[in-house]
Amino acid sequence: MCILRGEFDPIAGARISTQLAATTDRLWRDEHGKNPTRPESSVKQRRADALETLICGSAESPASAPPTQTHHEPATTLLVIADLDTVAGQLDNGRLANATPVPAHEIARLACEADIVPALFNTKNQPLWLGRSTRLATPAQRIAVIARDQGCIACGAAPEWCQVHHIDWWTRGGPTDIDRLCLLCSTHHHLVHEEHAEITATDTGFQLHRRRPPSLTVFADRI
């Protein structure tokens, strides 16, 4: 096996991670959409395929699988969060989705190179309350969930390692609504679906609770 490793400054690293996450998400949709175009794969294999796609400019599946449908790769949105200082009339506390600080001059430079994504997502053009009209979270919903959760709600894993999870399971009638979606890494996503861990809402977000195994009652013979 070939092992790759790299170190980048925070902005470059965020660009690469965001692009990799977007391509991985697109491959996941190819596997789980209404008309799948590639066989299901593991999380690690999907990310490896995404990296190969980005570097080699193709989206070929393993030799035993049918070729993946060719897609036009849209520009990837780099999420930079900032607070508006209404007194000073300027942006403050700039940071990446993983809370890495971003200086004001970097925000200005990034604004010249990319589209600005407003923090107000519930507009007519970006509906975030979709009910049962669609199963998969839209790109706008994913951006909003990342901005809110900033990573897996259970362990804090980076957003690019996470999937958008329906708190009320889709298979049980749950809606694709922004206030009932959260970020979970693959490990905790499996924990929810396979071991029935529960997610509850709090004043500050969501928390995941593992179910305790049933207690064992020991009976002793009376003497």
XYZ file of N, CA and C in Angstrom:
669
model
N 0.841 -1.194 0.000
C 0.000 0.000 0.000
C 0.879 1.248 0.000
N 0.379 2.313 -0.596
C 1.083 3.594 -0.649
C 0.520 4.503 0.425
N 1.390 5.078 1.248
C 0.969 5.955 2.340
C 1.415 7.383 2.023
N 0.484 8.323 2.041
C 0.770 9.731 1.773
C 0.596 10.545 3.037
N 1.440 11.561 3.225
C 1.323 12.436 4.384
C 1.758 13.833 3.982
N 1.076 14.850 4.486
C 1.444 16.222 4.160
C 1.126 17.165 5.295
N 1.836 18.278 5.360
C 1.585 19.321 6.348
C 1.384 20.645 5.619
N 0.340 21.393 6.021
C -0.008 22.628 5.333
C -0.359 23.700 6.358
N -0.300 24.951 5.924
C -0.763 26.016 6.803
C -2.281 25.883 6.961
N -2.878 26.508 7.994
C -4.310 26.287 8.273
C -5.239 26.572 7.107
N -4.970 27.644 6.347
C -5.856 27.994 5.238
C -5.749 26.959 4.121
N -4.523 26.615 3.740
C -4.336 25.611 2.691
C -4.899 24.269 3.135
N -4.669 23.926 4.400
C -5.198 22.668 4.915
C -6.716 22.642 4.881
N -7.337 23.771 5.218
C -8.805 23.842 5.186
C -9.327 23.726 3.761
N -8.628 24.335 2.813
C -9.043 24.232 1.412
C -8.999 22.773 0.945
N -7.896 22.094 1.262
C -7.734 20.705 0.836
C -8.766 19.815 1.517
N -8.933 19.987 2.826
C -9.893 19.163 3.567
C -11.312 19.386 3.065
N -11.646 20.653 2.773
C -12.987 20.968 2.301
C -13.251 20.357 0.932
N -12.246 20.463 0.043
C -12.397 19.869 -1.293
C -12.509 18.356 -1.203
N -11.694 17.747 -0.329
C -11.743 16.300 -0.152
C -13.089 15.870 0.417
N -13.591 16.638 1.384
C -14.891 16.312 1.984
C -16.014 16.419 0.960
N -15.961 17.447 0.106
C -17.005 17.632 -0.910
C -17.005 16.492 -1.914
N -15.816 16.057 -2.321
C -15.728 14.956 -3.282
C -16.162 13.641 -2.640
N -15.771 13.435 -1.374
C -16.201 12.234 -0.654
C -17.717 12.211 -0.523
N -18.309 13.360 -0.215
C -19.763 13.451 -0.086
C -20.441 13.145 -1.413
N -19.849 13.628 -2.511
C -20.432 13.360 -3.828
C -20.393 11.865 -4.139
N -19.291 11.191 -3.779
C -19.199 9.747 -4.001
C -20.212 9.002 -3.133
N -20.401 9.494 -1.907
C -21.393 8.871 -1.028
C -22.789 8.975 -1.642
N -23.085 10.130 -2.224
C -24.385 10.306 -2.876
C -24.506 9.409 -4.104
N -23.384 9.153 -4.794
C -23.401 8.218 -5.916
C -23.760 6.808 -5.453
N -23.435 6.505 -4.193
C -23.702 5.173 -3.649
C -25.107 5.049 -3.058
N -25.626 6.158 -2.500
C -26.860 6.078 -1.728
C -28.016 6.884 -2.317
N -27.836 7.448 -3.494
C -28.906 8.222 -4.114
C -30.010 7.326 -4.664
N -30.993 7.946 -5.311
C -32.113 7.191 -5.860
C -31.657 6.240 -6.956
N -30.667 6.659 -7.742
C -30.137 5.819 -8.816
C -28.628 5.669 -8.626
N -28.201 4.756 -7.751
C -26.771 4.606 -7.440
C -25.952 4.331 -8.694
N -24.794 4.977 -8.780
C -23.907 4.786 -9.923
C -22.608 4.103 -9.540
N -22.453 3.764 -8.251
C -21.274 3.020 -7.823
C -21.657 2.170 -6.618
N -20.967 1.046 -6.409
C -21.298 0.169 -5.284
C -20.916 0.807 -3.965
N -21.561 0.386 -2.901
C -21.247 0.915 -1.577
C -19.827 0.520 -1.180
N -19.155 1.425 -0.468
C -17.780 1.180 -0.034
C -17.620 1.645 1.401
N -16.482 1.312 1.998
C -16.202 1.751 3.360
C -15.847 3.229 3.370
N -15.863 3.827 4.533
C -15.511 5.244 4.655
C -14.083 5.483 4.174
N -13.159 4.628 4.587
C -11.749 4.801 4.204
C -11.565 4.647 2.699
N -12.247 3.654 2.100
C -12.116 3.456 0.666
C -12.698 4.632 -0.103
N -13.819 5.163 0.384
C -14.466 6.290 -0.286
C -13.564 7.524 -0.259
N -12.921 7.773 0.875
C -12.008 8.921 0.968
C -10.780 8.720 0.099
N -10.297 7.480 0.017
C -9.163 7.195 -0.860
C -9.547 7.427 -2.317
N -10.760 6.989 -2.697
C -11.230 7.228 -4.062
C -11.381 8.727 -4.335
N -11.840 9.472 -3.329
C -12.007 10.915 -3.492
C -10.656 11.590 -3.707
N -9.651 11.173 -2.938
C -8.316 11.755 -3.099
C -7.754 11.445 -4.477
N -7.943 10.205 -4.942
C -7.480 9.836 -6.280
C -8.193 10.669 -7.347
N -9.499 10.876 -7.136
C -10.273 11.676 -8.081
C -9.722 13.096 -8.175
N -9.418 13.698 -7.018
C -8.922 15.076 -7.004
C -7.548 15.189 -7.654
N -6.681 14.216 -7.395
C -5.310 14.294 -7.910
C -5.237 13.898 -9.377
N -5.948 12.827 -9.734
C -5.830 12.276 -11.081
C -6.887 12.794 -12.053
N -7.883 13.479 -11.516
C -8.898 14.038 -12.393
C -9.862 13.014 -12.937
N -10.017 11.853 -12.262
C -10.966 10.842 -12.689
C -11.680 10.317 -11.466
N -12.746 9.583 -11.698
C -13.524 9.030 -10.588
C -13.737 7.547 -10.804
N -12.660 6.833 -11.128
C -12.774 5.412 -11.422
C -12.958 4.618 -10.142
N -13.821 3.653 -10.183
C -14.052 2.740 -9.078
C -13.083 1.574 -9.221
N -13.025 0.668 -8.211
C -12.183 -0.517 -8.338
C -12.506 -1.291 -9.613
N -11.540 -2.064 -10.069
C -11.680 -2.733 -11.367
C -12.919 -3.609 -11.440
N -13.334 -4.182 -10.315
C -14.478 -5.078 -10.319
C -15.813 -4.354 -10.354
N -15.791 -3.039 -10.223
C -17.029 -2.278 -10.167
C -17.214 -1.494 -11.452
N -18.471 -1.136 -11.791
C -18.717 -0.344 -12.989
C -18.172 1.060 -12.830
N -17.769 1.712 -13.920
C -17.224 3.071 -13.825
C -18.223 4.023 -13.196
N -17.709 4.954 -12.427
C -18.562 5.948 -11.795
C -18.944 7.021 -12.803
N -20.142 7.525 -12.685
C -20.613 8.588 -13.566
C -19.720 9.814 -13.433
N -19.386 10.412 -14.554
C -18.536 11.599 -14.539
C -19.354 12.815 -14.139
N -18.819 13.602 -13.220
C -19.524 14.779 -12.727
C -18.685 16.025 -13.021
N -19.367 17.115 -13.184
C -18.678 18.403 -13.226
C -18.441 18.849 -11.794
N -17.198 19.062 -11.434
C -16.874 19.428 -10.061
C -17.098 20.924 -9.838
N -18.082 21.316 -9.039
C -18.304 22.727 -8.762
C -17.241 23.251 -7.811
N -17.123 24.549 -7.750
C -16.198 25.152 -6.803
C -16.626 24.802 -5.391
N -15.653 24.486 -4.551
C -15.949 24.089 -3.179
C -15.976 25.308 -2.273
N -16.936 25.337 -1.391
C -17.088 26.454 -0.472
C -16.212 26.254 0.749
N -15.320 27.201 1.017
C -14.525 27.186 2.238
C -15.287 27.995 3.278
N -15.676 27.335 4.350
C -16.509 27.982 5.366
C -15.632 28.774 6.333
N -15.776 30.080 6.317
C -15.105 30.975 7.253
C -16.187 31.695 8.044
N -16.141 31.571 9.366
C -17.171 32.145 10.232
C -16.619 33.393 10.902
N -17.424 34.423 10.966
C -17.005 35.657 11.629
C -18.217 36.307 12.276
N -17.974 37.081 13.332
C -19.032 37.823 14.006
C -19.043 39.251 13.487
N -20.227 39.833 13.405
C -20.346 41.210 12.955
C -20.372 42.124 14.171
N -19.352 42.960 14.274
C -19.298 43.956 15.337
C -20.120 45.156 14.872
N -21.350 45.252 15.359
C -22.250 46.300 14.886
C -21.797 47.684 15.329
N -21.051 47.764 16.433
C -20.559 49.060 16.907
C -19.466 49.572 15.984
N -18.486 48.699 15.693
C -17.366 49.104 14.837
C -17.714 48.975 13.361
N -18.784 48.255 13.053
C -19.177 48.092 11.664
C -18.214 47.229 10.878
N -17.642 46.192 11.505
C -16.691 45.338 10.811
C -16.779 43.908 11.352
N -16.182 42.985 10.599
C -16.164 41.590 11.007
C -15.100 41.364 12.069
N -15.403 40.477 13.000
C -14.484 40.203 14.095
C -14.511 38.710 14.415
N -13.481 38.247 15.097
C -13.413 36.852 15.552
C -13.555 35.876 14.397
N -12.808 36.093 13.315
C -12.846 35.190 12.179
C -12.233 33.845 12.528
N -12.861 32.752 12.034
C -12.358 31.422 12.330
C -12.850 30.444 11.281
N -12.100 29.352 11.140
C -12.518 28.267 10.276
C -13.563 27.427 10.996
N -14.129 26.450 10.309
C -15.160 25.615 10.911
C -14.650 24.833 12.110
N -13.318 24.561 12.150
C -12.741 23.844 13.290
C -12.253 24.789 14.379
N -12.662 26.049 14.315
C -12.349 27.094 15.303
C -10.950 27.648 15.187
N -10.185 27.284 14.154
C -8.869 27.889 13.940
C -9.035 29.368 13.607
N -8.371 30.272 14.367
C -8.539 31.713 14.109
C -8.047 32.104 12.714
N -8.747 33.041 12.096
C -8.365 33.573 10.788
C -8.255 35.089 10.913
N -7.074 35.670 10.679
C -6.914 37.128 10.784
C -7.831 37.867 9.809
N -8.125 39.109 10.143
C -9.035 39.903 9.312
C -8.524 40.044 7.883
N -7.206 40.195 7.724
C -6.680 40.386 6.359
C -6.834 39.106 5.534
N -6.810 37.940 6.205
C -7.022 36.688 5.480
C -8.484 36.569 5.048
N -9.409 37.010 5.911
C -10.821 36.998 5.536
C -11.039 37.875 4.310
N -10.404 39.038 4.301
C -10.545 39.944 3.163
C -9.983 39.307 1.894
N -8.839 38.625 2.016
C -8.243 37.986 0.846
C -9.124 36.850 0.335
N -9.642 36.039 1.263
C -10.505 34.933 0.859
C -11.792 35.440 0.214
N -12.295 36.583 0.708
C -13.527 37.150 0.154
C -13.331 37.566 -1.302
N -12.087 37.902 -1.672
C -11.801 38.296 -3.053
C -11.696 37.081 -3.972
N -11.454 35.904 -3.383
C -11.217 34.715 -4.190
C -12.408 33.762 -4.239
N -13.417 33.989 -3.394
C -14.526 33.031 -3.315
C -15.833 33.757 -3.082
N -16.911 33.021 -3.251
C -18.236 33.572 -2.981
C -18.436 33.716 -1.479
N -19.185 34.730 -1.102
C -19.523 34.925 0.307
C -20.787 34.133 0.620
N -20.716 33.300 1.633
C -21.879 32.515 2.057
C -22.435 33.155 3.319
N -23.622 33.752 3.265
C -24.170 34.399 4.458
C -24.550 33.392 5.519
N -24.616 33.847 6.755
C -24.973 32.967 7.860
C -26.482 32.823 7.995
N -27.247 33.535 7.161
C -28.703 33.430 7.183
C -29.118 32.465 6.078
N -29.423 31.243 6.458
C -29.650 30.209 5.465
C -31.123 29.949 5.167
N -32.023 30.377 6.048
C -33.432 30.041 5.843
C -34.104 31.061 4.931
N -33.554 31.212 3.727
C -34.114 32.123 2.739
C -34.877 31.305 1.698
N -35.571 31.984 0.823
C -36.331 31.287 -0.209
C -35.416 30.500 -1.132
N -34.183 30.994 -1.334
C -33.270 30.316 -2.243
C -32.568 29.125 -1.592
N -32.522 29.081 -0.255
C -31.834 27.998 0.434
C -32.733 27.449 1.539
N -33.805 26.766 1.203
C -34.694 26.235 2.242
C -33.997 25.143 3.048
N -34.052 25.265 4.361
C -33.382 24.289 5.211
C -34.368 23.402 5.953
N -35.648 23.655 5.784
C -36.665 22.799 6.380
C -37.360 22.080 5.227
N -36.893 20.870 4.902
C -37.341 20.176 3.699
C -38.327 19.058 3.986
N -38.592 18.792 5.276
C -39.568 17.769 5.629
C -39.210 16.417 5.036
N -40.207 15.790 4.418
C -40.011 14.466 3.815
C -39.813 14.548 2.306
N -39.539 15.748 1.794
C -39.406 15.904 0.352
C -38.106 15.324 -0.178
N -37.092 15.203 0.672
C -35.817 14.629 0.250
C -35.151 13.968 1.436
N -34.402 12.898 1.177
C -33.740 12.174 2.257
C -32.372 12.759 2.591
N -31.589 13.062 1.565
C -30.228 13.526 1.787
C -30.199 15.021 2.085
N -29.363 15.419 3.037
C -29.194 16.837 3.345
C -28.600 17.552 2.142
N -29.081 18.754 1.871
C -28.565 19.527 0.746
C -27.212 20.129 1.112
N -26.422 20.568 0.124
C -25.152 21.248 0.441
C -25.347 22.447 1.369
N -26.437 23.204 1.180
C -26.683 24.361 2.049
C -26.940 23.908 3.485
N -27.677 22.803 3.633
C -27.928 22.290 4.973
C -26.627 21.827 5.623
N -25.780 21.163 4.863
C -24.508 20.686 5.415
C -23.655 21.868 5.885
N -23.613 22.944 5.093
C -22.847 24.120 5.497
C -23.388 24.685 6.804
N -24.712 24.763 6.901
C -25.330 25.319 8.104
C -25.067 24.430 9.313
N -25.138 23.108 9.134
C -24.892 22.190 10.242
C -23.435 22.259 10.688
N -22.509 22.371 9.733
C -21.083 22.508 10.079
C -20.850 23.784 10.865
N -21.453 24.883 10.416
C -21.286 26.159 11.112
C -21.812 26.082 12.538
N -22.862 25.304 12.744
C -23.461 25.187 14.071
C -22.725 24.187 14.956
N -22.488 22.959 14.455
C -21.911 21.894 15.286
C -20.391 21.920 15.328
N -19.750 22.366 14.248
C -18.288 22.485 14.141
C -17.564 21.147 14.221
N -18.270 20.054 14.135
C -17.655 18.733 14.180
C -18.624 17.728 14.774
N -18.158 16.490 14.942
C -19.003 15.449 15.522
C -19.478 15.881 16.899
N -20.766 15.777 17.152
C -21.313 16.233 18.435
C -20.866 15.354 19.590
N -20.327 14.161 19.287
C -19.917 13.242 20.349
C -18.437 13.337 20.670
N -17.600 13.456 19.643
C -16.145 13.433 19.886
C -15.415 14.640 19.321
N -16.109 15.498 18.568
C -15.463 16.686 18.023
C -14.652 16.440 16.776
N -14.774 15.264 16.141
C -14.036 14.988 14.906
C -14.336 16.062 13.864
N -13.338 16.395 13.059
C -13.461 17.462 12.072
C -14.643 17.219 11.134
N -15.300 18.279 10.661
C -16.489 18.130 9.806
C -16.269 17.249 8.586
N -15.046 17.286 8.001
C -14.813 16.490 6.803
C -14.842 14.986 7.069
N -14.799 14.604 8.356
C -14.888 13.196 8.722
C -16.301 12.810 9.148
N -17.226 13.729 9.005
C -18.575 13.517 9.549
C -19.629 13.411 8.453
N -20.745 12.793 8.826
C -21.921 12.753 7.982
C -23.053 13.503 8.690
N -23.987 13.991 7.891
C -25.165 14.655 8.457
C -26.166 13.569 8.837
N -26.526 13.531 10.101
C -27.389 12.465 10.629
C -28.787 12.997 10.939
N -29.795 12.207 10.605
C -31.176 12.514 10.987
C -31.378 12.096 12.447
N -31.614 13.028 13.327
C -31.860 12.689 14.730
C -33.107 11.828 14.853
N -34.140 12.197 14.100
C -35.316 11.343 13.957
C -35.102 10.549 12.673
N -34.794 9.268 12.793
C -34.376 8.474 11.643
C -35.327 8.622 10.465
N -34.745 8.776 9.278
C -35.550 8.887 8.063
C -36.433 7.660 7.878
N -35.901 6.482 8.174
C -36.656 5.239 7.997
C -37.830 5.141 8.960
N -37.845 6.015 9.975
C -38.948 6.018 10.939
C -39.827 7.260 10.784
N -39.707 7.906 9.625
C -40.562 9.047 9.341
C -39.968 10.396 9.686
N -38.673 10.447 10.022
C -38.040 11.710 10.398
C -37.871 12.652 9.219
N -37.918 13.960 9.462
C -37.789 14.951 8.389
C -36.332 15.367 8.167
N -36.062 15.900 6.979
C -34.754 16.480 6.684
C -34.830 17.969 6.987
N -34.920 18.299 8.265
C -35.043 19.674 8.743
C -33.784 20.055 9.521
N -33.342 21.285 9.364
C -32.076 21.718 9.915
C -32.001 21.560 11.430
N -33.120 21.730 12.131
C -33.090 21.614 13.583
C -33.192 20.172 14.065
N -33.279 19.214 13.115
C -33.283 17.801 13.482
C -32.167 17.047 12.752
N -31.131 17.790 12.391
C -29.939 17.220 11.775
C -28.731 17.548 12.636
N -27.723 16.681 12.624
C -26.490 16.962 13.358
C -25.332 16.252 12.678
N -24.107 16.600 13.077
C -22.916 15.966 12.529
C -22.480 14.805 13.412
N -22.201 13.664 12.781
C -21.652 12.502 13.484
C -20.522 11.909 12.654
N -19.433 11.536 13.322
C -18.374 10.811 12.633
C -18.875 9.394 12.365
N -18.153 8.640 11.544
C -18.601 7.309 11.176
C -18.754 6.399 12.392
N -17.809 6.498 13.341
C -17.855 5.645 14.525
C -19.138 5.865 15.316
N -19.456 7.138 15.581
C -20.641 7.431 16.386
C -21.927 7.295 15.574
N -21.821 7.431 14.245
C -22.988 7.190 13.402
C -23.392 5.722 13.505
N -22.399 4.823 13.445
C -22.682 3.395 13.607
C -23.190 3.103 15.014
N -22.667 3.827 15.996
C -23.092 3.611 17.380
C -24.583 3.911 17.534
N -25.040 4.955 16.852
C -26.453 5.321 16.920
C -27.323 4.266 16.246
N -26.915 3.847 15.047
C -27.766 2.950 14.271
C -27.666 1.489 14.699
N -26.515 1.085 15.215
C -26.329 -0.327 15.545
C -26.482 -0.610 17.035
N -26.129 0.363 17.884
C -26.237 0.134 19.324
C -27.282 1.042 19.968
N -28.005 1.776 19.112
C -29.148 2.580 19.546
C -28.773 3.627 20.599
N -27.601 4.250 20.418
C -27.284 5.410 21.250
C -28.292 6.512 20.948
N -28.567 7.349 21.929
C -29.604 8.355 21.790
C -29.009 9.759 21.729
N -29.674 10.640 20.994
C -29.249 12.036 20.862
C -30.341 12.918 21.452
N -29.936 13.802 22.343
C -30.892 14.717 22.964
C -30.452 16.156 22.728
N -31.435 17.043 22.683
C -31.156 18.460 22.494
C -30.901 19.128 23.842
N -29.940 20.057 23.874
C -29.645 20.841 25.070
C -29.698 22.320 24.706
N -29.442 23.166 25.688
C -29.451 24.614 25.432
C -28.295 25.026 24.527
N -27.244 24.218 24.474
C -26.051 24.576 23.704
C -25.860 23.721 22.455
N -26.761 22.778 22.194
C -26.611 21.930 21.008
C -27.195 20.554 21.235
N -26.483 19.536 20.769
C -26.938 18.155 20.911
C -25.900 17.336 21.655
N -26.371 16.319 22.356
C -25.482 15.396 23.062
C -25.873 13.969 22.728
N -24.851 13.102 22.638
C -25.083 11.698 22.368
C -24.906 10.906 23.652
N -25.846 10.006 23.924
C -25.812 9.189 25.135
C -25.828 7.716 24.746
N -24.842 6.981 25.211
C -24.815 5.544 24.968
C -25.750 4.853 25.950
N -26.464 3.868 25.451
C -27.346 3.110 26.321
C -26.523 2.166 27.193
N -26.826 2.153 28.469
C -26.125 1.250 29.368
C -26.612 -0.181 29.148
N -25.685 -1.153 29.225
C -26.132 -2.542 29.098
C -27.028 -2.901 30.266
N -27.950 -3.817 30.080
C -28.845 -4.189 31.172
C -28.060 -4.701 32.376
N -28.469 -4.240 33.540
C -27.760 -4.626 34.756
C -28.041 -6.087 35.076
N -27.060 -6.726 35.693
C -27.186 -8.126 36.067
C -27.551 -8.212 37.538
N -28.607 -8.917 37.821
C -29.036 -9.091 39.199
C -28.523 -10.434 39.713
N -27.787 -10.386 40.775
C -27.203 -11.595 41.340
C -28.066 -12.070 42.492
N -28.503 -13.293 42.404
C -29.340 -13.863 43.449
C -28.470 -14.782 44.318
N -28.588 -14.628 45.626
C -27.831 -15.475 46.553
C -28.810 -16.298 47.370
N -28.487 -17.572 47.550
C -29.328 -18.430 48.378
C -29.252 -18.010 49.825
N -30.407 -17.922 50.404
C -30.439 -17.599 51.831
C -30.016 -18.811 52.650
N -29.234 -18.542 53.683
C -28.786 -19.619 54.544
C -29.775 -19.771 55.700
